[in-house]
């Protein structure tokens, strides 16, 4: 850690990991309700559990991004963060907002737009926190050295915060509501968050492989260009059946097919940098998470996204377990694993240690990734059967679900593996033990 | 990467191209906005009752079990076409009665069956909810879903 103020990232990462734990436990409970539907049905109905699961996910991923920015921007800009106090204030607002949201869900106070169920005051709190964050990192960025990594990171963060405005726009007309809802949801994960992902991945590659900055920077522009060129009009793959005009079927199909390109490019980028790199960085676990993230993102977003993105296919698969399969692997690969890569990289520095407990950390990678992959397969099988019986044969929804029980049991089993993996990860981050791998120099001179 | 693709060229292509696609996207969504309000959802007026119904739908977070036009959770049946499935898409009184009966019978308490919670909804709100679901059902969704099963 070169700059004292980078330390704020530590607090962000801790809170993020706590929420990660809550998220997967919520998911496990939701998965159990699928298996044994009477569980807690009067006390804590499925919709409340699901809101906690998805909201905790989004908030912790954002906290991870904010923390990553507070870690990375000083190092790239070569100066301290503009205001450490503001950074902590921002975190406090977000924590209060999150606890407030979970509390109100539990007593039945919530909105009803998927993922954006937060009560208005929490939404406003998030907006205030976002403004504080943007001011804080922008002033740091503007005063210091500007690199391509920070350029792209700042652009992604600014745009994603601006898109939050659409969380407040809820037209009475349901179809309009849906159209603008995707401005937050799709333009986050398939446009602005991709910029953040590319920047963080670029930073990790720079540190872990020692490849020249020039090479990395050129790749980054190509990656983010393909991301936005495909992802913006690719929003059309959600405008097939919600009351929007028919031409979206072609625009959405064609452009969202190209959305595979940036994910393929990020995977290639990561592997080529490692292959070209001369540095043998001791933090092997961070490297594993970085490569794993870009690979699983390619499968989850790229392959599983393409699977149902053409309108002729989506007509039948829309809103089935196929969607859930894709949602899980894409979020896990692109954003969960990327955040865990950043935590794994930064924690040793933040806690003033050499990389430690890497074996446990790497075991958690395989356990979690194996669990998520298995969950994706079971949901894909369930979704295929569902699509056939319900959408083609025309059997009633509940009758079809009754035949999918075995898959839901297997999904629950894979969920147990994911929860164990997550707990193991948190343990390997927080509980310091004897070093397992002989440390080399943590950072070579020059970087 | 080839030398013709210098860093500054790559950057300029990125900025220029992104602005271009944003402009195209904004123009298309503006057109879609008009199409939605004037054509695809114009089959039934967007009355205050429908508005209230949407509010009731949101307040109870129905979306986190059901799909509506295929979006939402996958735990419970599609409701974008439920009024068609029940055969009351053009019958406000019938829609209210069948929905009211359904909601009052929940939770079913049947062992091993997914449970729908009990909701506190007044008679006026229940009528509004039925109208909202009828309103959603008449939207032109490009013939989705493929059949009445939803
Ligand atoms: C990391 C990037 C991505 C993430 C995190 C992600 C996540 C999700 C999620 C959570 C949904 C469900 C939304 C809902 O609740 O209705 C969804 C839907 C969808 N995604 Fe992605 N996605 C990503 C990338 C992609 C890509 C690259 C493609 C296409 C190649 C794609 C194609 C689709 C399609 C077609 C749907 C609609 C499914 C339906 O009709 O039910 N996604 N995505
Ligand atoms: C313990 C492991 C997990 C289990 C058992 C689990 C289970 C579930 C269940 C049952 C749902 C509701 C599906 C429905 O609507 O019917 C859900 C939704 C969702 N979960 Fe998980 N989950 C787990 C982990 C995760 C992880 C690690 C992520 C992020 C990578 C994640 C992201 C999501 C998302 C984005 C949705 C909404 C999907 C959509 O709308 O398409 N879950 N999960
Ligand atoms: Fe999308």
Coordinates of N, CA and C and ligand atoms in Angstrom, one line a residue, chain A residues 182 186 190 237-238 259, ligand 3:
Chain A
X182 N -35.2 -1.3 -17.7 CA -34.0 -1.9 -18.3 C -32.9 -0.9 -18.5
X186 N -30.2 -3.5 -17.6 CA -29.4 -4.0 -18.7 C -28.2 -3.0 -18.9
X190 N -24.6 -4.9 -18.7 CA -24.1 -5.1 -20.1 C -23.5 -3.9 -20.8
X237 N -32.7 -6.8 -26.7 CA -33.1 -8.2 -26.4 C -34.1 -8.3 -25.3
X238 N -34.3 -7.2 -24.6 CA -35.4 -7.2 -23.6 C -36.6 -6.5 -24.1
X259 N -22.6 -8.9 -28.2 CA -22.2 -8.7 -26.8 C -21.3 -9.8 -26.3
Ligands
LIG3 FE1 -29.5 -7.7 -21.2

